[in-house]
Short mmCIF file of C-alpha atoms in Angstrom, two decimals:
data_model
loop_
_atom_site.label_atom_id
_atom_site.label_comp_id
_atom_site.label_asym_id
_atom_site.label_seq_id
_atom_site.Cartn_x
_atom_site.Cartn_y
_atom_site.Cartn_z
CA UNK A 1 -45.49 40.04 0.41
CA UNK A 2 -42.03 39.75 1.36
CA UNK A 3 -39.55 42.48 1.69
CA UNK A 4 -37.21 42.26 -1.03
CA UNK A 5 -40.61 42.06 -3.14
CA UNK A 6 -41.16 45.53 -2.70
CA UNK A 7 -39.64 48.42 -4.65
CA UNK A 8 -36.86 50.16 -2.66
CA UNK A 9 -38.66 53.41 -2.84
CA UNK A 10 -42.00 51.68 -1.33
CA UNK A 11 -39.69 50.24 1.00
CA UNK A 12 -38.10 53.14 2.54
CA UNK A 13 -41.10 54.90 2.95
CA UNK A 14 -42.37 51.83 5.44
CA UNK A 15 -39.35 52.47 6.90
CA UNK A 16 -40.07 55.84 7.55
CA UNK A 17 -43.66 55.21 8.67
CA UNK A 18 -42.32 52.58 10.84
CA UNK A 19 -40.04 54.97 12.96
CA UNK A 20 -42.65 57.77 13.26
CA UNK A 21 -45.70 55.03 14.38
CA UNK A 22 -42.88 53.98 17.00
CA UNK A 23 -41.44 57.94 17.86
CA UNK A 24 -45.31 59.11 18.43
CA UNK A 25 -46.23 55.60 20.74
CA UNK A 26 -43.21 56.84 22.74
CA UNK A 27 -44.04 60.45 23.21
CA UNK A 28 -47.61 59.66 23.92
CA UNK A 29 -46.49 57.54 26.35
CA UNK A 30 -43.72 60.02 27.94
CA UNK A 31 -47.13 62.34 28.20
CA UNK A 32 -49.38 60.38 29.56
CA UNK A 33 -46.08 59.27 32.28
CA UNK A 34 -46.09 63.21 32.69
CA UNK A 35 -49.74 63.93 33.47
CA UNK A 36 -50.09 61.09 35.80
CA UNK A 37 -46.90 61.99 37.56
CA UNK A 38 -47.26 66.00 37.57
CA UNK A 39 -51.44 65.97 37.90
CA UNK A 40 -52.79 65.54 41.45
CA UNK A 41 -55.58 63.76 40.64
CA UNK A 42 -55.57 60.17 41.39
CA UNK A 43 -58.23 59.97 43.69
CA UNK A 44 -61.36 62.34 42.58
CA UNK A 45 -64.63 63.02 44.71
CA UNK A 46 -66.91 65.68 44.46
CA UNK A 47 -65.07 68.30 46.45
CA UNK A 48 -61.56 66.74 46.54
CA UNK A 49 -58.85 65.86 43.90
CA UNK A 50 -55.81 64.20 45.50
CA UNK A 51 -52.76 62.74 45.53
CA UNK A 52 -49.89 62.35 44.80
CA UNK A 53 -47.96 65.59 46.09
CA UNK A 54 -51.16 67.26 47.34
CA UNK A 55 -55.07 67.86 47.58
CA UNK A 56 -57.24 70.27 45.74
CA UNK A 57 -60.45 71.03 47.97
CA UNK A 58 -62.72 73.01 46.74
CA UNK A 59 -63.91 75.90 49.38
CA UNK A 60 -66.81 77.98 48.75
CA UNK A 61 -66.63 77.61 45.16
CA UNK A 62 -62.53 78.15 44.89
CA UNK A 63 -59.92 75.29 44.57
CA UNK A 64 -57.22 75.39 47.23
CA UNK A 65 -54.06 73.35 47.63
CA UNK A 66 -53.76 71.88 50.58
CA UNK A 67 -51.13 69.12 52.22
CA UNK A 68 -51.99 65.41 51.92
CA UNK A 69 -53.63 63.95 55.37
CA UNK A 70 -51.29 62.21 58.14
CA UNK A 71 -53.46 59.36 58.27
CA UNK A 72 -51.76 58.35 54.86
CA UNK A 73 -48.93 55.50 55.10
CA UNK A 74 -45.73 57.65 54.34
CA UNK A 75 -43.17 55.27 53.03
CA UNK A 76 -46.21 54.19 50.28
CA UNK A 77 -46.80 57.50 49.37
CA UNK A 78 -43.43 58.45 48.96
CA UNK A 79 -42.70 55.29 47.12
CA UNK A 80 -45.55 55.86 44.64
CA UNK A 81 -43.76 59.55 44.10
CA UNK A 82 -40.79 57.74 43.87
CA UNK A 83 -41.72 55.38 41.20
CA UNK A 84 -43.77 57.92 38.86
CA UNK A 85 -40.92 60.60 39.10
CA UNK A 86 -38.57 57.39 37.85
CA UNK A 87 -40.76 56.25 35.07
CA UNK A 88 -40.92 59.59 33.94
CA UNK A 89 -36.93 60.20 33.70
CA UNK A 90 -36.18 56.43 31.99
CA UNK A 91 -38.98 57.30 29.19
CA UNK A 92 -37.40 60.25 28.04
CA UNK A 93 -33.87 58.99 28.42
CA UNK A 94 -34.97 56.53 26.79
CA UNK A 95 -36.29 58.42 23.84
CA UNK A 96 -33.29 60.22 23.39
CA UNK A 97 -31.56 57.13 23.39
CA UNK A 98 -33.62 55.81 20.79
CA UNK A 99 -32.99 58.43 19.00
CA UNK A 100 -29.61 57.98 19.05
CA UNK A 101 -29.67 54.95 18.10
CA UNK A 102 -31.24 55.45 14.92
CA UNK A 103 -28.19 56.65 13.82
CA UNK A 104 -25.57 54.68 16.09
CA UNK A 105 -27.24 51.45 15.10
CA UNK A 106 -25.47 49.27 12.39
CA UNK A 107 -27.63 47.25 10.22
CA UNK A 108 -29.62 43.92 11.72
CA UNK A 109 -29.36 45.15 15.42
CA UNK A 110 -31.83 45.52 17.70
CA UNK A 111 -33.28 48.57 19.82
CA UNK A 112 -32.52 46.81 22.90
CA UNK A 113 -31.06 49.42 24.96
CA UNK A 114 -34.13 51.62 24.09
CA UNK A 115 -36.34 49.09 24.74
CA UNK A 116 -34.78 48.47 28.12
CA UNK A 117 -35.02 51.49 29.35
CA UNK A 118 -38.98 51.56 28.05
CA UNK A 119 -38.95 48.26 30.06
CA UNK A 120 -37.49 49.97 33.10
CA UNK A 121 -40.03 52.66 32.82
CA UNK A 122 -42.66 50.38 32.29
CA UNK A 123 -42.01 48.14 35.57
CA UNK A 124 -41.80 51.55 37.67
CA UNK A 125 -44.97 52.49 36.57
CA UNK A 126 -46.40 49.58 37.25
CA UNK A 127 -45.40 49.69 40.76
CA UNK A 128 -46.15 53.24 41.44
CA UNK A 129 -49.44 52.03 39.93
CA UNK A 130 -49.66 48.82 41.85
CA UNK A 131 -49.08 50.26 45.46
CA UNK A 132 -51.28 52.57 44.83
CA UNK A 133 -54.58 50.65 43.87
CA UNK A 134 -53.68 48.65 46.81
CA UNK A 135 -52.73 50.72 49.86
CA UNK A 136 -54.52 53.56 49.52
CA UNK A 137 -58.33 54.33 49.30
CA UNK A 138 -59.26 50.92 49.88
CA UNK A 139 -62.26 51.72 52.22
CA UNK A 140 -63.28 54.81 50.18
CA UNK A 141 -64.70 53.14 47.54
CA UNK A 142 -67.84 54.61 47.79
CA UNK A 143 -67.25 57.87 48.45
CA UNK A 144 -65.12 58.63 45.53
CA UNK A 145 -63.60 57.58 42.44
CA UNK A 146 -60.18 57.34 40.69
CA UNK A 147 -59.28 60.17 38.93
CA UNK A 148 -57.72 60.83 35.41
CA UNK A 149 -54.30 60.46 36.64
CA UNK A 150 -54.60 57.10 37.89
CA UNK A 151 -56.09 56.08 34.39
CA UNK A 152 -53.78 57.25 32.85
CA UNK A 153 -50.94 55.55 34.69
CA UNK A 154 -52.07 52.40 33.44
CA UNK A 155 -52.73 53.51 29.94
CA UNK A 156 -49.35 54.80 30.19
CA UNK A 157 -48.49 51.40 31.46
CA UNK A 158 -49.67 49.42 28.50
CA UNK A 159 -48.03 51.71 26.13
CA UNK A 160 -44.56 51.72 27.50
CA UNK A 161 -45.12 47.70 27.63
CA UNK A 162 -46.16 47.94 23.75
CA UNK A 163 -43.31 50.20 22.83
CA UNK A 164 -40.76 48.01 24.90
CA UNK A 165 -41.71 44.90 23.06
CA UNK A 166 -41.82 46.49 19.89
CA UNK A 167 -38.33 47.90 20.82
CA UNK A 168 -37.10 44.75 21.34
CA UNK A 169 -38.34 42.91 18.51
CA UNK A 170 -37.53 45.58 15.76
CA UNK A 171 -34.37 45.16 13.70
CA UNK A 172 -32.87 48.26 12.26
CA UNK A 173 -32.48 48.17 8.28
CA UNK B 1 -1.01 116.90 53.67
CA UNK B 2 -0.38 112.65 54.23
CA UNK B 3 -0.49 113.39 57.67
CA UNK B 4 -3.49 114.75 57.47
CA UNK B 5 -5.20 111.92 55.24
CA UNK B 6 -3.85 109.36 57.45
CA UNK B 7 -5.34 110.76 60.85
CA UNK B 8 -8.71 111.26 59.07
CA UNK B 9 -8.89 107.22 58.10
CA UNK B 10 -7.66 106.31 61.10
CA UNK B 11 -10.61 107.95 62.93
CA UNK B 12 -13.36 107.30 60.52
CA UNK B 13 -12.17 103.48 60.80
CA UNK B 14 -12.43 103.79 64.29
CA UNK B 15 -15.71 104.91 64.39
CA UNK B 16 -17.71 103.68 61.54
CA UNK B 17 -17.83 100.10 62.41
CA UNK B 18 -18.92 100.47 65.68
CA UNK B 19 -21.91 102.46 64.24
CA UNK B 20 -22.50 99.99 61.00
CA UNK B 21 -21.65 96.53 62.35
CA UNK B 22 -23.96 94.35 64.49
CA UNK B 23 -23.91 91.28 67.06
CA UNK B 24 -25.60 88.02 64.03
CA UNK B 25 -27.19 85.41 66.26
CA UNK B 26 -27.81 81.60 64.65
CA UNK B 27 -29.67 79.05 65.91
CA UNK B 28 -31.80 76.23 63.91
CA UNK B 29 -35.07 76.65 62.16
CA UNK B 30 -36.82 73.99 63.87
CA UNK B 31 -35.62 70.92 65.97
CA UNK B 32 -37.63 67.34 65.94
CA UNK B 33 -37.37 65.09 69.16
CA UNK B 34 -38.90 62.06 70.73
CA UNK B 35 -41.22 62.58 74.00
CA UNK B 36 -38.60 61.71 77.02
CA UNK B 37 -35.74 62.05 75.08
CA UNK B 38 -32.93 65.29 75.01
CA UNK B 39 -32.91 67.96 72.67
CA UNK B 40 -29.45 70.70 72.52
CA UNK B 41 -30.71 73.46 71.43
CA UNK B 42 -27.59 75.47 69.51
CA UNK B 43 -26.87 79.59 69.79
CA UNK B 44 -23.87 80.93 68.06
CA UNK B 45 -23.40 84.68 67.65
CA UNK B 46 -21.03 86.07 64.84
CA UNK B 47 -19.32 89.63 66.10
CA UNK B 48 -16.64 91.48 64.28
CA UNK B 49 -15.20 92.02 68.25
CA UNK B 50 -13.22 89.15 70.44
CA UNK B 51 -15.73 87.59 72.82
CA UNK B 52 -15.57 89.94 75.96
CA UNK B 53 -15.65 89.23 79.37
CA UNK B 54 -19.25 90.26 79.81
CA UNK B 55 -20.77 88.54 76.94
CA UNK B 56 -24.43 86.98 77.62
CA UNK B 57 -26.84 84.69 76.03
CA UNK B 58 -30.60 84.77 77.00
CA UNK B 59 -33.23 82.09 76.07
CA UNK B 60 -36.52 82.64 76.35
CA UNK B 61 -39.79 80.37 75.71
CA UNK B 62 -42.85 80.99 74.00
CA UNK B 63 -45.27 78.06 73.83
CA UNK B 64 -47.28 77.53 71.13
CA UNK B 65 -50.44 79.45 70.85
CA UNK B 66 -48.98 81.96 73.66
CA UNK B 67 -47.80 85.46 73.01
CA UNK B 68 -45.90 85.72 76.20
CA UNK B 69 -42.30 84.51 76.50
CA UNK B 70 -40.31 83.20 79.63
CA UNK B 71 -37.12 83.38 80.32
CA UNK B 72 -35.39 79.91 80.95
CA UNK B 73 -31.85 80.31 81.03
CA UNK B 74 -29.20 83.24 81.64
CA UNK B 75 -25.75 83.18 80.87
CA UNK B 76 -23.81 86.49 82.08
CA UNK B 77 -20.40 87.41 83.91
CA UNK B 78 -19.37 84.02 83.54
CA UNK B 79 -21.87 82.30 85.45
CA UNK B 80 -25.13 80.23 83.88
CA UNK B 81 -28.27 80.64 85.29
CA UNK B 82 -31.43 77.82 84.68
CA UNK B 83 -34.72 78.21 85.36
CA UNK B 84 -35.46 77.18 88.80
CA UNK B 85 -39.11 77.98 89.39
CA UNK B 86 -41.31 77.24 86.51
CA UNK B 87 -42.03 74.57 83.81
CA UNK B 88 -38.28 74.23 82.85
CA UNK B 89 -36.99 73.61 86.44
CA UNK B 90 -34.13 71.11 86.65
CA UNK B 91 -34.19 69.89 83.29
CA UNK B 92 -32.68 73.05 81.36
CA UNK B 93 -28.76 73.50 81.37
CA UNK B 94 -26.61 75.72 80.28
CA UNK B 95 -23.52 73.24 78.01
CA UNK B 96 -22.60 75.75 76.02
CA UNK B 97 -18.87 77.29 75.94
CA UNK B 98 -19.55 81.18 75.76
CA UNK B 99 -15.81 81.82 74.94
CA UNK B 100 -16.31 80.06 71.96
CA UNK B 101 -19.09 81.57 71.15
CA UNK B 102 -21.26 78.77 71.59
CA UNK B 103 -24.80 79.41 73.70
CA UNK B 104 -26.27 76.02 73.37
CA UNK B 105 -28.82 74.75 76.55
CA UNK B 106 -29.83 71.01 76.54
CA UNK B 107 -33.53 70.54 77.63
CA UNK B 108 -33.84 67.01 78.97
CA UNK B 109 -37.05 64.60 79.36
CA UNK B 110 -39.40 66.01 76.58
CA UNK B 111 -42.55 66.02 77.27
CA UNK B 112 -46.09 67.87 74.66
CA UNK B 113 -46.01 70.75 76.90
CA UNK B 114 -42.74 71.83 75.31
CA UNK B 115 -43.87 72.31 71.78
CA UNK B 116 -43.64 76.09 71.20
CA UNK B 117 -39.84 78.49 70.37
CA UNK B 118 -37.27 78.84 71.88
CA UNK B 119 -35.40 82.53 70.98
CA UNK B 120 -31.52 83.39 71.75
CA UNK B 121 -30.18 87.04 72.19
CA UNK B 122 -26.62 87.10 72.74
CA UNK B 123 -24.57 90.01 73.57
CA UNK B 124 -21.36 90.95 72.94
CA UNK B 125 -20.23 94.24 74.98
CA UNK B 126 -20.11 96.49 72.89
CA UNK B 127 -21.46 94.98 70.50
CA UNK B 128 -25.02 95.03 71.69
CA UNK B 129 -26.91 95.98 68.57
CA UNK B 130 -28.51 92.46 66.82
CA UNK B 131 -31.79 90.29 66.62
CA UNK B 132 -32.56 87.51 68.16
CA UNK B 133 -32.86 84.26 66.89
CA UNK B 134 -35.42 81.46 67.17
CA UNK B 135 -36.17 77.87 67.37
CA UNK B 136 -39.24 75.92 66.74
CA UNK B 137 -39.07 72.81 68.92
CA UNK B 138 -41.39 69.83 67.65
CA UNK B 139 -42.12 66.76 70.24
CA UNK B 140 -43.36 63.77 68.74
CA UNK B 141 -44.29 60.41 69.94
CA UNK B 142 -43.20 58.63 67.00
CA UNK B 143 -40.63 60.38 64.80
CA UNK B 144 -42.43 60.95 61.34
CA UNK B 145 -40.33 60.28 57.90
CA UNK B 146 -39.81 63.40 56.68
CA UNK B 147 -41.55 64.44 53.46
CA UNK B 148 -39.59 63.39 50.63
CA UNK B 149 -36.82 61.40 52.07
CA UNK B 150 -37.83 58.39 50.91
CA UNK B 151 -38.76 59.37 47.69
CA UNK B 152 -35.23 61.49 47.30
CA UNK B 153 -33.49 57.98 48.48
CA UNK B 154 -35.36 55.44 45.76
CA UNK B 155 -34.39 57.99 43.29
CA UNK B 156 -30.87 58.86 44.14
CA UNK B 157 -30.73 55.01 44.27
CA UNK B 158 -31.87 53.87 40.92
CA UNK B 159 -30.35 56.88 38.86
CA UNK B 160 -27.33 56.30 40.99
CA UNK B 161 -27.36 52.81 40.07
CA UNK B 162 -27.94 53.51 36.14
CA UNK B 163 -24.83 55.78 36.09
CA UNK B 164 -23.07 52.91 37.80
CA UNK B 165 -24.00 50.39 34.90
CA UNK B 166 -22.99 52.49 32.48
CA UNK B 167 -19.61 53.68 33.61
CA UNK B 168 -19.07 50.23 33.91
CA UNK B 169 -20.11 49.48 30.89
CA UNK B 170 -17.86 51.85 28.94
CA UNK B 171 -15.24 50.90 31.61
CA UNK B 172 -14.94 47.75 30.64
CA UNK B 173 -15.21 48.71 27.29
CA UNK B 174 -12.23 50.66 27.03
CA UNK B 175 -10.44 48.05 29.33
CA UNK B 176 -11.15 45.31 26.62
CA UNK B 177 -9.80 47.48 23.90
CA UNK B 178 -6.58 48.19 25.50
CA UNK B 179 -6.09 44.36 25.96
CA UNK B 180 -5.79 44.71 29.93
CA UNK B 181 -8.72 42.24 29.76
CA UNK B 182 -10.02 39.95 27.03
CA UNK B 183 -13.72 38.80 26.94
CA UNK B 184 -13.92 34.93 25.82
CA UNK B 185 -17.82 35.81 24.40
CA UNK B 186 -17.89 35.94 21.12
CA UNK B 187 -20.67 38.37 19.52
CA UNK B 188 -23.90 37.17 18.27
CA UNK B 189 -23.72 36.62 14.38
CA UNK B 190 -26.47 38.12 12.62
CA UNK B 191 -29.32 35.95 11.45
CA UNK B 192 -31.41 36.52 8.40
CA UNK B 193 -32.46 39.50 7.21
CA UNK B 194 -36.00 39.57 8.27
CA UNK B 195 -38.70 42.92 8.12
CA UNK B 196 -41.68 43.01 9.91
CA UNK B 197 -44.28 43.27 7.43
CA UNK B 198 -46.14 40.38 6.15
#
């Protein structure tokens, strides 16, 4: 059923369902950036929750905080901070920008800015997840497993993808 | 009357500062340095008096794990003195300039065994009354990245570079529009009206 088909009223309410479908895929993905970035649990074991600022042990039944080990590759670890702390800022900039947008926008024109910076945030995400899964852990894989954060980083990573293509495909009526 | 006023705050500004006021010394919080390699360790003192003719700096060092300090260098009636008998022998000196208030020893040839702090007390005659200040020196073999300077530097970077684009961006904007420059790309005309349902 085409477009013009459908009453305007009908129509405008798609509209609206459109934008709030495509507002909620953004903030859940601006979340899940968030609780990978802020959440140090990427690597989990049974007394240990780690990375990527610091280490939770757990002592005689009470969780400290303690520093990451030195045995860690620096720049990696620093570049995984980097890279979450970056996907982070370009989702939300680019939600506001989306945002702004809806009402910037003239008729026919795509999202692209919005969907670039969902792009951006997208690719450092992917890095920060990337490095990660590669460089660190590697000969622990029995001792422990990944931990929420790490999931999430890639379910984070498939939704800013998503929301960038969708971003980019979208015209505005 | 006046007289009378003016005598009293000319005494009480004689002798209230040299009861409130006291000798500040700085020095770093911690220093980092390669085995083998020189370290200056820096003193300064900030005194409401000029620098007097009998001013002194002390440094003294406390290795780690050690509750007794040593004194390894002396500065006093002009005239430096290094430590010439223990662990510090022939590689403190004194390069400071004390009339500039300036304490500062150089330690050279680094080696594990100097890990530990290294405390200033200066002295200003009269102004004797301060606390000294002290240094944590680190020796490493390898200089580690500090925490967070790469991770400061990527972002700075990119977020730097974003602001960039888009002060261009509006730059050239505004540059078009005044007809400084013209663009020879035309715009994109719109295609056909397309929505997204089926």
């Amino acid at each position: 059923m085409s477009a013009s088909l459908m009453p305007r009223a009908c129509r405008r309410k798609v509209i609206m369902l459109v934008l709030i479908a495509l507002s909620i895929l953004h903030i859940a993905a601006i979340i899940l950036l968030l609780a990978a970035t802020i959440d140090n649990a990427w690597w989990v074991t049974s007394t240990t929750s780690t990375d990527v600022w610091g280490r939770w042990v757990l002592t005689n039944n009470k969780w400290n905080m303690t520093d990451l080990p030195n045995n860690y590759p620096t720049d990696y670890l620093q570049a995984v901070q980097a890279t979450t702390v970056l996907a982070c800022i370009f989702s939300i900039i680019g939600l506001f920008v989306f945002i702004a947008q809806l009402f910037t926008l003239p008729k026919g024109r795509r999202f692209t800015i919005s969907g670039v910076f969902q792009a951006l945030a997208c690719l450092f995400i992917m890095i920060a997840a990337s490095i990660y899964t590669d460089r660190f852990h590697t000969n622990e894989k029995s001792i422990g497993n990944y931990g929420h954060s790490f999931i999430l980083a890639w379910i984070a990573f498939g939704l800013t993808f998503i929301s960038s293509i969708v971003y980019f495909v979208l015209r505005k009526k | 009357m006046l007289r009378v006023l003016a005598l009293a705050s000319v005494v009480l500004l004689g002798i209230a500062p040299q009861a409130s006021q006291a000798i500040t010394v700085y020095t770093s919080w911690e220093r980092h340095a390669l085995v083998g390699s020189d370290v200056r360790l820096s003193c300064s003192f900030f005194s409401w008096r000029f620098v007097s003719e009998d001013v002194s700096f002390t440094w003294r060092y406390r290795p780690d794990g050690s509750r007794d300090s040593v004194s390894i260098a002396h500065y006093a009636g002009g005239e430096p003195y290094t430590d010439n008998k223990g662990a510090f022998k022939d590689r403190v000196e004194f390069v400071g300039n004390p009339k500039r208030r300036d304490g500062s020893i150089l330690i050279k040839n680094l080696d594990f065994s100097d890990n530990g702090t290294f405390t200033c007390d200066a002295k200003n005659p009269p102004d004797i009354v301060g606390r000294p200040s002290s240094v944590r020196l680190l020796v490493f073999e390898t200089l580690p990245i500090q925490a967070g300077v790469i991770t400061g530097a990527i972002i700075g970077v990119v977020l730097g570079l974003l602001v960039l684009i888009v002060v261009i961006y509006y730059l050239m904007r505004f540059l078009v529009a005044r007809r400084v420059f013209s663009l020879s790309v035309s715009r994109n005309v719109e295609g056909p009206q397309l929505c997204i349902l089926p």
